[in-house]
Amino acid sequence: MSENANDPRIVRTMHMLREALLELMEEHGFERITVKDITSKAGLNRGTFYLHYADKYDLLEKTTEDMMQGLRKIAQTFDPLDLVMHEFPDTPFPFTVRLFEYFGKHARFFSVMLGPKGDPSFSVKFKEFMQVHLMDKFNEFHHSEDRVPVPWDYLMAYLISAHLGIVQYWLEQGRDHTPWDIALMFTRMTQLSPIQSAGLKK
Amino acid sequence: MSENANDPRIVRTMHMLREALLELMEEHGFERITVKDITSKAGLNRGTFYLHYADKYDLLEKTTEDMMQGLRKIAQTFDPLDLVMHEFPDTPFPFTVRLFEYFGKHARFFSVMLGPKGDPSFSVKFKEFMQVHLMDKFNEFHHSEDRVPVPWDYLMAYLISAHLGIVQYWLEQGRDHTPWDIALMFTRMTQLSPIQSAGLKK
DNA sequence: TCATTAATCAACATGAAGTTTATTTTAGGA
DNA sequence: TCCTAAAATAAACTTCATGTTGATTAATGA
């Protein structure tokens, strides 16, 4: 394992390994891949892999951590007040647009990881991210412990999973809408009931 | 591979292999398991495994198919009219109760498969099931191609994923509510907007 | 130019996969 | 109860990926 210097050879090698991982995951899914597959695709010696990563799980983990880091950085720009103030149904929350731009930029990674050949523990990680950085900001609104239609934690599970589903579907469809359009759908579905969203009642 | 007779030895062996698979998946997740692990846990010879299944993927697939078969059987009892007629906010759709009873009965399987150590392609299969057996029954309601708040397919993706999220969360929490209670939450969240569900607006 | 270190290459031990053959055990009908 | 067919066991074997090691070659940057 190398002391991650800024030696251009190391940077280049690690980048090639991560690219190869993504390409192979798109084809076969993570578990069907071998270290040999990865290094072959990257055009590197198998031994070189072990100079940088303990095994393929380590490689995936490091790659994932990079992506989560990017998400956390965007999450810092989120102010729940924006959302509370937001009353205009024809414009999305700006923060949501930024998120989708990031998903689009790293579409291959998110598409694979959140797809049928991906890693279910990544979906959990992603949900935790939404819980901590988005949902928990609204905890102050539910001091009403008494008779609510649905328990708070189940409502959170519902919303988080619903939002994840939109991200997955968007990526699956090859990003047939702009980040702005998808963000607008988010905004609307959160404000309306499913029946209203379908346009069945006003 | 055996012609699946009704030889009690075969039935017993296959049952033990499936039980062992589930127990090991709970501990380590599917991919970390070896055929040797499975047969050891089941107290069987490794060679015996290959008399019935091609590999561990085959075993998982057959087990999964059994579960989906059970779901399809329940889905046959679903009548969309029940749902349209249903106006009482304090009772769940009976069909939904039956579904959750089934999840509860096979909690170990669904809990593992839909959890962080599970198989993401099973979640996809499960979503397809909901799409075909539940959502598609309502296609007749969206002839309005024009200006709707959210495209129909994205609304479906949102709802299906949201419902999956509830199932996952319920199993994750160790089934802290009865099937009846969960089914009622379903009913309410479908009828109300997220904000109403939280009890913030009426 | 030269010392450092990354990358390559070849070899090795380990362990799981999947197959095969022979042997033992079990089920169920005559 | 006995007998036959088939299931389960046991042991051996090939193949392949893993992770490691030591020697060699190539690239970096001072």
Short mmCIF file of N, CA and C in Angstrom, two decimals, chain B residues 28-193:
data_model
loop_
_atom_site.label_atom_id
_atom_site.label_comp_id
_atom_site.label_asym_id
_atom_site.label_seq_id
_atom_site.Cartn_x
_atom_site.Cartn_y
_atom_site.Cartn_z
N HIS B 28 -23.50 -12.82 6.88
CA HIS B 28 -22.40 -12.31 6.06
C HIS B 28 -22.82 -11.66 4.76
N GLY B 29 -24.08 -11.80 4.38
CA GLY B 29 -24.49 -11.34 3.06
C GLY B 29 -24.18 -12.40 2.02
N PHE B 30 -24.92 -12.36 0.96
CA PHE B 30 -24.87 -13.44 -0.02
C PHE B 30 -23.48 -13.68 -0.61
N GLU B 31 -22.81 -12.62 -0.99
CA GLU B 31 -21.59 -12.79 -1.77
C GLU B 31 -20.42 -13.36 -0.97
N ARG B 32 -20.44 -13.17 0.32
CA ARG B 32 -19.33 -13.67 1.13
C ARG B 32 -19.46 -15.16 1.43
N ILE B 33 -20.57 -15.73 1.05
CA ILE B 33 -20.84 -17.13 1.37
C ILE B 33 -20.26 -18.06 0.31
N THR B 34 -19.72 -19.20 0.74
CA THR B 34 -19.26 -20.22 -0.20
C THR B 34 -20.20 -21.42 -0.12
N VAL B 35 -20.12 -22.25 -1.15
CA VAL B 35 -20.92 -23.47 -1.17
C VAL B 35 -20.55 -24.35 0.02
N LYS B 36 -19.28 -24.33 0.35
CA LYS B 36 -18.80 -25.10 1.51
C LYS B 36 -19.47 -24.61 2.80
N ASP B 37 -19.58 -23.30 2.95
CA ASP B 37 -20.26 -22.73 4.12
C ASP B 37 -21.69 -23.26 4.22
N ILE B 38 -22.36 -23.23 3.08
CA ILE B 38 -23.78 -23.62 3.07
C ILE B 38 -23.94 -25.08 3.47
N THR B 39 -23.14 -25.94 2.87
CA THR B 39 -23.30 -27.37 3.17
C THR B 39 -22.84 -27.70 4.59
N SER B 40 -21.83 -27.00 5.07
CA SER B 40 -21.39 -27.21 6.45
C SER B 40 -22.52 -26.86 7.41
N LYS B 41 -23.09 -25.66 7.21
CA LYS B 41 -24.19 -25.20 8.08
C LYS B 41 -25.37 -26.17 8.02
N ALA B 42 -25.60 -26.73 6.82
CA ALA B 42 -26.73 -27.64 6.64
C ALA B 42 -26.39 -29.05 7.10
N GLY B 43 -25.12 -29.30 7.37
CA GLY B 43 -24.70 -30.63 7.77
C GLY B 43 -24.75 -31.63 6.63
N LEU B 44 -24.42 -31.16 5.45
CA LEU B 44 -24.48 -32.02 4.27
C LEU B 44 -23.13 -32.05 3.57
N ASN B 45 -22.98 -33.01 2.74
CA ASN B 45 -21.75 -33.11 1.95
C ASN B 45 -21.76 -32.07 0.84
N ARG B 46 -20.58 -31.51 0.56
CA ARG B 46 -20.51 -30.47 -0.46
C ARG B 46 -20.99 -30.98 -1.82
N GLY B 47 -20.62 -32.22 -2.13
CA GLY B 47 -21.06 -32.80 -3.40
C GLY B 47 -22.57 -32.84 -3.54
N THR B 48 -23.25 -33.04 -2.43
CA THR B 48 -24.71 -33.11 -2.45
C THR B 48 -25.33 -31.84 -3.00
N PHE B 49 -24.68 -30.72 -2.68
CA PHE B 49 -25.19 -29.43 -3.17
C PHE B 49 -25.34 -29.46 -4.69
N TYR B 50 -24.31 -29.98 -5.35
CA TYR B 50 -24.29 -29.93 -6.81
C TYR B 50 -25.25 -30.93 -7.45
N LEU B 51 -25.81 -31.82 -6.63
CA LEU B 51 -26.84 -32.71 -7.15
C LEU B 51 -28.15 -31.95 -7.38
N HIS B 52 -28.28 -30.78 -6.72
CA HIS B 52 -29.56 -30.07 -6.78
C HIS B 52 -29.46 -28.67 -7.38
N TYR B 53 -28.32 -28.05 -7.21
CA TYR B 53 -28.16 -26.68 -7.71
C TYR B 53 -26.84 -26.53 -8.45
N ALA B 54 -26.85 -25.69 -9.46
CA ALA B 54 -25.65 -25.48 -10.26
C ALA B 54 -24.58 -24.74 -9.46
N ASP B 55 -25.01 -23.75 -8.71
CA ASP B 55 -24.10 -22.95 -7.88
C ASP B 55 -24.95 -22.17 -6.89
N LYS B 56 -24.32 -21.33 -6.11
CA LYS B 56 -25.08 -20.63 -5.08
C LYS B 56 -26.08 -19.65 -5.68
N TYR B 57 -25.77 -19.13 -6.86
CA TYR B 57 -26.68 -18.22 -7.51
C TYR B 57 -27.97 -18.95 -7.89
N ASP B 58 -27.79 -20.17 -8.35
CA ASP B 58 -28.94 -20.99 -8.71
C ASP B 58 -29.84 -21.22 -7.49
N LEU B 59 -29.20 -21.53 -6.37
CA LEU B 59 -29.96 -21.74 -5.13
C LEU B 59 -30.75 -20.49 -4.75
N LEU B 60 -30.10 -19.36 -4.83
CA LEU B 60 -30.78 -18.11 -4.48
C LEU B 60 -31.95 -17.84 -5.41
N GLU B 61 -31.71 -18.10 -6.69
CA GLU B 61 -32.74 -17.84 -7.71
C GLU B 61 -33.98 -18.69 -7.47
N LYS B 62 -33.78 -19.96 -7.19
CA LYS B 62 -34.90 -20.86 -6.96
C LYS B 62 -35.68 -20.44 -5.71
N THR B 63 -34.94 -20.06 -4.68
CA THR B 63 -35.58 -19.61 -3.45
C THR B 63 -36.41 -18.35 -3.72
N THR B 64 -35.79 -17.44 -4.45
CA THR B 64 -36.47 -16.19 -4.79
C THR B 64 -37.75 -16.45 -5.59
N GLU B 65 -37.66 -17.34 -6.53
CA GLU B 65 -38.82 -17.63 -7.38
C GLU B 65 -39.98 -18.14 -6.55
N ASP B 66 -39.69 -18.96 -5.55
CA ASP B 66 -40.73 -19.44 -4.64
C ASP B 66 -41.44 -18.28 -3.96
N MET B 67 -40.67 -17.33 -3.49
CA MET B 67 -41.25 -16.19 -2.78
C MET B 67 -42.09 -15.34 -3.71
N MET B 68 -41.59 -15.11 -4.92
CA MET B 68 -42.35 -14.32 -5.88
C MET B 68 -43.65 -15.02 -6.25
N GLN B 69 -43.60 -16.31 -6.30
CA GLN B 69 -44.80 -17.08 -6.59
C GLN B 69 -45.86 -16.82 -5.53
N GLY B 70 -45.42 -16.81 -4.29
CA GLY B 70 -46.34 -16.51 -3.18
C GLY B 70 -46.93 -15.12 -3.30
N LEU B 71 -46.11 -14.18 -3.72
CA LEU B 71 -46.60 -12.81 -3.89
C LEU B 71 -47.63 -12.73 -5.01
N ARG B 72 -47.32 -13.41 -6.09
CA ARG B 72 -48.25 -13.37 -7.24
C ARG B 72 -49.61 -13.95 -6.87
N LYS B 73 -49.57 -14.97 -6.05
CA LYS B 73 -50.82 -15.61 -5.61
C LYS B 73 -51.67 -14.61 -4.83
N ILE B 74 -51.02 -13.85 -3.95
CA ILE B 74 -51.75 -12.83 -3.19
C ILE B 74 -52.26 -11.73 -4.12
N ALA B 75 -51.42 -11.40 -5.11
CA ALA B 75 -51.78 -10.30 -6.01
C ALA B 75 -53.06 -10.60 -6.79
N GLN B 76 -53.32 -11.88 -6.99
CA GLN B 76 -54.53 -12.26 -7.71
C GLN B 76 -55.79 -11.81 -6.96
N THR B 77 -55.67 -11.66 -5.65
CA THR B 77 -56.84 -11.28 -4.85
C THR B 77 -57.06 -9.77 -4.84
N PHE B 78 -56.21 -9.06 -5.60
CA PHE B 78 -56.29 -7.60 -5.58
C PHE B 78 -57.29 -7.08 -6.61
N ASP B 79 -58.21 -6.28 -6.15
CA ASP B 79 -59.19 -5.66 -7.03
C ASP B 79 -59.08 -4.14 -6.91
N PRO B 80 -58.66 -3.47 -7.97
CA PRO B 80 -58.46 -2.01 -7.89
C PRO B 80 -59.72 -1.28 -7.45
N LEU B 81 -60.87 -1.90 -7.68
CA LEU B 81 -62.11 -1.25 -7.26
C LEU B 81 -62.17 -1.07 -5.75
N ASP B 82 -61.64 -2.07 -5.02
CA ASP B 82 -61.57 -1.95 -3.55
C ASP B 82 -60.89 -0.65 -3.16
N LEU B 83 -59.85 -0.34 -3.91
CA LEU B 83 -59.05 0.82 -3.56
C LEU B 83 -59.76 2.11 -3.91
N VAL B 84 -60.42 2.11 -5.04
CA VAL B 84 -61.14 3.30 -5.47
C VAL B 84 -62.32 3.57 -4.53
N MET B 85 -62.99 2.49 -4.14
CA MET B 85 -64.15 2.61 -3.24
C MET B 85 -63.74 3.02 -1.83
N HIS B 86 -62.49 2.73 -1.51
CA HIS B 86 -62.06 2.89 -0.13
C HIS B 86 -61.98 4.36 0.26
N GLU B 87 -62.86 4.80 1.14
CA GLU B 87 -62.87 6.22 1.52
C GLU B 87 -62.64 6.40 3.02
N PHE B 88 -62.55 5.32 3.75
CA PHE B 88 -62.45 5.41 5.21
C PHE B 88 -61.00 5.49 5.64
N PRO B 89 -60.62 6.61 6.23
CA PRO B 89 -59.21 6.84 6.51
C PRO B 89 -58.67 6.04 7.70
N ASP B 90 -59.53 5.35 8.41
CA ASP B 90 -59.04 4.64 9.60
C ASP B 90 -58.97 3.13 9.43
N THR B 91 -59.16 2.67 8.22
CA THR B 91 -58.97 1.24 7.96
C THR B 91 -58.13 1.08 6.69
N PRO B 92 -57.23 0.12 6.71
CA PRO B 92 -56.35 -0.08 5.54
C PRO B 92 -57.06 -0.90 4.46
N PHE B 93 -56.48 -0.90 3.25
CA PHE B 93 -56.96 -1.80 2.21
C PHE B 93 -56.68 -3.24 2.65
N PRO B 94 -57.69 -4.07 2.63
CA PRO B 94 -57.49 -5.46 3.09
C PRO B 94 -56.37 -6.17 2.34
N PHE B 95 -56.27 -5.87 1.06
CA PHE B 95 -55.23 -6.50 0.25
C PHE B 95 -53.83 -6.19 0.78
N THR B 96 -53.63 -4.95 1.18
CA THR B 96 -52.34 -4.53 1.70
C THR B 96 -51.99 -5.28 3.00
N VAL B 97 -53.01 -5.52 3.79
CA VAL B 97 -52.79 -6.29 5.02
C VAL B 97 -52.28 -7.69 4.68
N ARG B 98 -52.91 -8.30 3.70
CA ARG B 98 -52.49 -9.65 3.30
C ARG B 98 -51.03 -9.66 2.84
N LEU B 99 -50.64 -8.62 2.11
CA LEU B 99 -49.25 -8.53 1.64
C LEU B 99 -48.28 -8.49 2.82
N PHE B 100 -48.59 -7.64 3.78
CA PHE B 100 -47.68 -7.50 4.91
C PHE B 100 -47.66 -8.74 5.79
N GLU B 101 -48.75 -9.44 5.82
CA GLU B 101 -48.74 -10.72 6.55
C GLU B 101 -47.76 -11.69 5.89
N TYR B 102 -47.75 -11.65 4.60
CA TYR B 102 -46.82 -12.52 3.87
C TYR B 102 -45.36 -12.12 4.12
N PHE B 103 -45.09 -10.83 4.08
CA PHE B 103 -43.73 -10.36 4.38
C PHE B 103 -43.32 -10.78 5.78
N GLY B 104 -44.27 -10.67 6.69
CA GLY B 104 -43.97 -11.04 8.08
C GLY B 104 -43.67 -12.52 8.22
N LYS B 105 -44.44 -13.31 7.50
CA LYS B 105 -44.27 -14.77 7.56
C LYS B 105 -42.89 -15.18 7.03
N HIS B 106 -42.43 -14.48 6.00
CA HIS B 106 -41.12 -14.78 5.42
C HIS B 106 -40.16 -13.63 5.68
N ALA B 107 -40.22 -13.13 6.90
CA ALA B 107 -39.46 -11.92 7.25
C ALA B 107 -37.97 -12.11 7.03
N ARG B 108 -37.47 -13.28 7.37
CA ARG B 108 -36.02 -13.48 7.24
C ARG B 108 -35.57 -13.29 5.80
N PHE B 109 -36.32 -13.92 4.89
CA PHE B 109 -35.97 -13.80 3.48
C PHE B 109 -36.03 -12.35 2.99
N PHE B 110 -37.18 -11.72 3.20
CA PHE B 110 -37.35 -10.36 2.68
C PHE B 110 -36.42 -9.36 3.37
N SER B 111 -36.24 -9.58 4.65
CA SER B 111 -35.38 -8.68 5.40
C SER B 111 -33.95 -8.70 4.86
N VAL B 112 -33.45 -9.89 4.61
CA VAL B 112 -32.09 -10.00 4.07
C VAL B 112 -32.02 -9.48 2.65
N MET B 113 -32.94 -9.93 1.82
CA MET B 113 -32.87 -9.62 0.39
C MET B 113 -33.08 -8.15 0.09
N LEU B 114 -33.90 -7.49 0.90
CA LEU B 114 -34.15 -6.06 0.67
C LEU B 114 -33.24 -5.18 1.52
N GLY B 115 -32.37 -5.80 2.31
CA GLY B 115 -31.49 -5.05 3.20
C GLY B 115 -30.12 -4.79 2.59
N PRO B 116 -29.23 -4.21 3.37
CA PRO B 116 -27.92 -3.78 2.86
C PRO B 116 -27.03 -4.93 2.40
N LYS B 117 -27.30 -6.14 2.88
CA LYS B 117 -26.50 -7.28 2.42
C LYS B 117 -27.24 -8.10 1.37
N GLY B 118 -28.31 -7.55 0.87
CA GLY B 118 -29.16 -8.30 -0.04
C GLY B 118 -28.73 -8.23 -1.49
N ASP B 119 -29.70 -8.44 -2.36
CA ASP B 119 -29.44 -8.47 -3.80
C ASP B 119 -30.23 -7.34 -4.44
N PRO B 120 -29.53 -6.33 -4.98
CA PRO B 120 -30.24 -5.19 -5.55
C PRO B 120 -31.15 -5.58 -6.70
N SER B 121 -30.84 -6.67 -7.38
CA SER B 121 -31.70 -7.07 -8.47
C SER B 121 -33.01 -7.64 -7.94
N PHE B 122 -33.01 -8.04 -6.67
CA PHE B 122 -34.28 -8.47 -6.09
C PHE B 122 -35.20 -7.28 -5.84
N SER B 123 -34.63 -6.18 -5.42
CA SER B 123 -35.43 -4.97 -5.25
C SER B 123 -36.08 -4.58 -6.58
N VAL B 124 -35.32 -4.73 -7.65
CA VAL B 124 -35.87 -4.42 -8.97
C VAL B 124 -37.03 -5.36 -9.30
N LYS B 125 -36.80 -6.63 -9.03
CA LYS B 125 -37.85 -7.63 -9.26
C LYS B 125 -39.11 -7.28 -8.46
N PHE B 126 -38.88 -6.89 -7.25
CA PHE B 126 -39.97 -6.54 -6.35
C PHE B 126 -40.73 -5.31 -6.85
N LYS B 127 -39.98 -4.34 -7.32
CA LYS B 127 -40.61 -3.14 -7.88
C LYS B 127 -41.42 -3.49 -9.12
N GLU B 128 -40.87 -4.36 -9.95
CA GLU B 128 -41.60 -4.78 -11.15
C GLU B 128 -42.91 -5.44 -10.76
N PHE B 129 -42.84 -6.23 -9.71
CA PHE B 129 -44.05 -6.88 -9.21
C PHE B 129 -45.10 -5.84 -8.84
N MET B 130 -44.70 -4.83 -8.09
CA MET B 130 -45.65 -3.78 -7.69
C MET B 130 -46.17 -3.04 -8.90
N GLN B 131 -45.28 -2.75 -9.84
CA GLN B 131 -45.68 -2.05 -11.05
C GLN B 131 -46.78 -2.83 -11.78
N VAL B 132 -46.50 -4.09 -12.03
CA VAL B 132 -47.41 -4.90 -12.85
C VAL B 132 -48.71 -5.21 -12.12
N HIS B 133 -48.61 -5.59 -10.85
CA HIS B 133 -49.79 -6.08 -10.17
C HIS B 133 -50.60 -5.00 -9.46
N LEU B 134 -49.97 -3.86 -9.20
CA LEU B 134 -50.70 -2.81 -8.51
C LEU B 134 -50.87 -1.57 -9.37
N MET B 135 -49.75 -0.98 -9.75
CA MET B 135 -49.80 0.33 -10.40
C MET B 135 -50.47 0.27 -11.76
N ASP B 136 -50.14 -0.75 -12.54
CA ASP B 136 -50.67 -0.79 -13.90
C ASP B 136 -52.20 -0.87 -13.93
N LYS B 137 -52.79 -1.26 -12.81
CA LYS B 137 -54.25 -1.34 -12.74
C LYS B 137 -54.90 0.05 -12.83
N PHE B 138 -54.08 1.06 -12.62
CA PHE B 138 -54.62 2.42 -12.59
C PHE B 138 -54.28 3.22 -13.84
N ASN B 139 -53.73 2.54 -14.83
CA ASN B 139 -53.33 3.23 -16.05
C ASN B 139 -54.51 3.96 -16.69
N GLU B 140 -55.71 3.40 -16.55
CA GLU B 140 -56.89 4.00 -17.17
C GLU B 140 -57.15 5.42 -16.68
N PHE B 141 -56.57 5.74 -15.52
CA PHE B 141 -56.86 7.05 -14.94
C PHE B 141 -56.01 8.18 -15.51
N HIS B 142 -55.05 7.87 -16.34
CA HIS B 142 -54.20 8.98 -16.76
C HIS B 142 -54.24 9.25 -18.27
N HIS B 143 -55.42 9.21 -18.85
CA HIS B 143 -55.52 9.58 -20.27
C HIS B 143 -55.15 11.03 -20.49
N SER B 144 -55.12 11.81 -19.40
CA SER B 144 -54.77 13.23 -19.54
C SER B 144 -53.28 13.38 -19.82
N GLU B 145 -52.93 13.34 -21.10
CA GLU B 145 -51.52 13.42 -21.49
C GLU B 145 -50.95 14.82 -21.20
N ASP B 146 -51.88 15.80 -21.28
CA ASP B 146 -51.46 17.20 -21.19
C ASP B 146 -51.01 17.60 -19.79
N ARG B 147 -50.80 18.83 -19.61
CA ARG B 147 -50.25 19.47 -18.41
C ARG B 147 -50.62 18.80 -17.08
N VAL B 148 -49.82 17.84 -16.65
CA VAL B 148 -49.99 17.30 -15.31
C VAL B 148 -48.79 17.77 -14.49
N PRO B 149 -48.96 17.86 -13.16
CA PRO B 149 -47.85 18.34 -12.33
C PRO B 149 -46.58 17.50 -12.48
N VAL B 150 -46.75 16.18 -12.60
CA VAL B 150 -45.60 15.27 -12.68
C VAL B 150 -45.90 14.17 -13.70
N PRO B 151 -44.93 13.83 -14.56
CA PRO B 151 -45.17 12.76 -15.54
C PRO B 151 -45.58 11.46 -14.84
N TRP B 152 -46.45 10.72 -15.48
CA TRP B 152 -47.01 9.51 -14.90
C TRP B 152 -45.93 8.51 -14.48
N ASP B 153 -44.96 8.28 -15.37
CA ASP B 153 -43.95 7.25 -15.07
C ASP B 153 -43.08 7.66 -13.88
N TYR B 154 -42.82 8.95 -13.74
CA TYR B 154 -42.03 9.39 -12.58
C TYR B 154 -42.84 9.28 -11.29
N LEU B 155 -44.12 9.52 -11.41
CA LEU B 155 -44.98 9.36 -10.23
C LEU B 155 -45.00 7.90 -9.79
N MET B 156 -45.07 7.00 -10.77
CA MET B 156 -45.04 5.56 -10.45
C MET B 156 -43.72 5.19 -9.76
N ALA B 157 -42.62 5.68 -10.32
CA ALA B 157 -41.31 5.39 -9.73
C ALA B 157 -41.24 5.89 -8.29
N TYR B 158 -41.80 7.06 -8.07
CA TYR B 158 -41.83 7.67 -6.73
C TYR B 158 -42.63 6.81 -5.77
N LEU B 159 -43.83 6.45 -6.19
CA LEU B 159 -44.72 5.70 -5.30
C LEU B 159 -44.18 4.30 -5.00
N ILE B 160 -43.73 3.63 -6.05
CA ILE B 160 -43.24 2.26 -5.86
C ILE B 160 -42.05 2.26 -4.92
N SER B 161 -41.14 3.16 -5.15
CA SER B 161 -39.95 3.21 -4.30
C SER B 161 -40.32 3.59 -2.87
N ALA B 162 -41.28 4.49 -2.72
CA ALA B 162 -41.73 4.88 -1.39
C ALA B 162 -42.31 3.68 -0.64
N HIS B 163 -43.13 2.92 -1.34
CA HIS B 163 -43.75 1.76 -0.71
C HIS B 163 -42.70 0.71 -0.35
N LEU B 164 -41.77 0.50 -1.28
CA LEU B 164 -40.66 -0.41 -0.96
C LEU B 164 -39.93 0.06 0.28
N GLY B 165 -39.72 1.35 0.39
CA GLY B 165 -39.02 1.90 1.54
C GLY B 165 -39.72 1.60 2.85
N ILE B 166 -41.04 1.63 2.83
CA ILE B 166 -41.80 1.32 4.04
C ILE B 166 -41.61 -0.15 4.42
N VAL B 167 -41.68 -1.01 3.43
CA VAL B 167 -41.47 -2.44 3.70
C VAL B 167 -40.08 -2.66 4.30
N GLN B 168 -39.09 -2.05 3.68
CA GLN B 168 -37.72 -2.20 4.17
C GLN B 168 -37.58 -1.69 5.60
N TYR B 169 -38.13 -0.52 5.84
CA TYR B 169 -37.99 0.08 7.18
C TYR B 169 -38.70 -0.76 8.23
N TRP B 170 -39.87 -1.25 7.87
CA TRP B 170 -40.64 -2.08 8.80
C TRP B 170 -39.85 -3.34 9.17
N LEU B 171 -39.28 -3.99 8.18
CA LEU B 171 -38.51 -5.22 8.43
C LEU B 171 -37.25 -4.90 9.24
N GLU B 172 -36.62 -3.81 8.88
CA GLU B 172 -35.41 -3.35 9.56
C GLU B 172 -35.65 -3.12 11.06
N GLN B 173 -36.82 -2.57 11.36
CA GLN B 173 -37.16 -2.25 12.75
C GLN B 173 -37.62 -3.49 13.52
N GLY B 174 -37.54 -4.64 12.88
CA GLY B 174 -37.98 -5.85 13.56
C GLY B 174 -39.49 -5.96 13.66
N ARG B 175 -40.18 -5.38 12.69
CA ARG B 175 -41.65 -5.44 12.61
C ARG B 175 -42.30 -4.95 13.91
N ASP B 176 -42.03 -3.68 14.18
CA ASP B 176 -42.52 -3.05 15.40
C ASP B 176 -44.00 -2.69 15.33
N HIS B 177 -44.61 -2.87 14.18
CA HIS B 177 -46.05 -2.63 14.05
C HIS B 177 -46.69 -3.87 13.42
N THR B 178 -47.98 -4.01 13.61
CA THR B 178 -48.69 -5.14 12.99
C THR B 178 -48.87 -4.87 11.50
N PRO B 179 -49.06 -5.92 10.73
CA PRO B 179 -49.37 -5.75 9.30
C PRO B 179 -50.53 -4.78 9.10
N TRP B 180 -51.50 -4.84 9.99
CA TRP B 180 -52.67 -3.96 9.88
C TRP B 180 -52.26 -2.49 10.02
N ASP B 181 -51.40 -2.19 11.00
CA ASP B 181 -50.94 -0.82 11.23
C ASP B 181 -50.17 -0.27 10.04
N ILE B 182 -49.28 -1.11 9.54
CA ILE B 182 -48.46 -0.67 8.40
C ILE B 182 -49.34 -0.43 7.18
N ALA B 183 -50.25 -1.33 6.99
CA ALA B 183 -51.16 -1.20 5.84
C ALA B 183 -51.94 0.11 5.94
N LEU B 184 -52.29 0.50 7.15
CA LEU B 184 -53.01 1.76 7.33
C LEU B 184 -52.13 2.96 6.97
N MET B 185 -50.87 2.87 7.33
CA MET B 185 -49.95 3.96 6.95
C MET B 185 -49.89 4.09 5.44
N PHE B 186 -49.78 2.97 4.75
CA PHE B 186 -49.81 2.95 3.30
C PHE B 186 -51.00 3.75 2.78
N THR B 187 -52.13 3.34 3.25
CA THR B 187 -53.38 3.95 2.80
C THR B 187 -53.35 5.45 2.99
N ARG B 188 -52.91 5.88 4.16
CA ARG B 188 -52.93 7.31 4.45
C ARG B 188 -51.91 8.08 3.61
N MET B 189 -50.73 7.54 3.49
CA MET B 189 -49.70 8.28 2.76
C MET B 189 -50.05 8.40 1.29
N THR B 190 -50.79 7.43 0.79
CA THR B 190 -51.20 7.51 -0.61
C THR B 190 -52.26 8.58 -0.79
N GLN B 191 -53.09 8.76 0.23
CA GLN B 191 -54.19 9.71 0.10
C GLN B 191 -53.78 11.14 0.45
N LEU B 192 -52.78 11.28 1.31
CA LEU B 192 -52.38 12.61 1.76
C LEU B 192 -51.04 13.04 1.15
N SER B 193 -50.75 14.32 1.19
CA SER B 193 -49.42 14.78 0.82
C SER B 193 -48.49 14.53 1.99
#
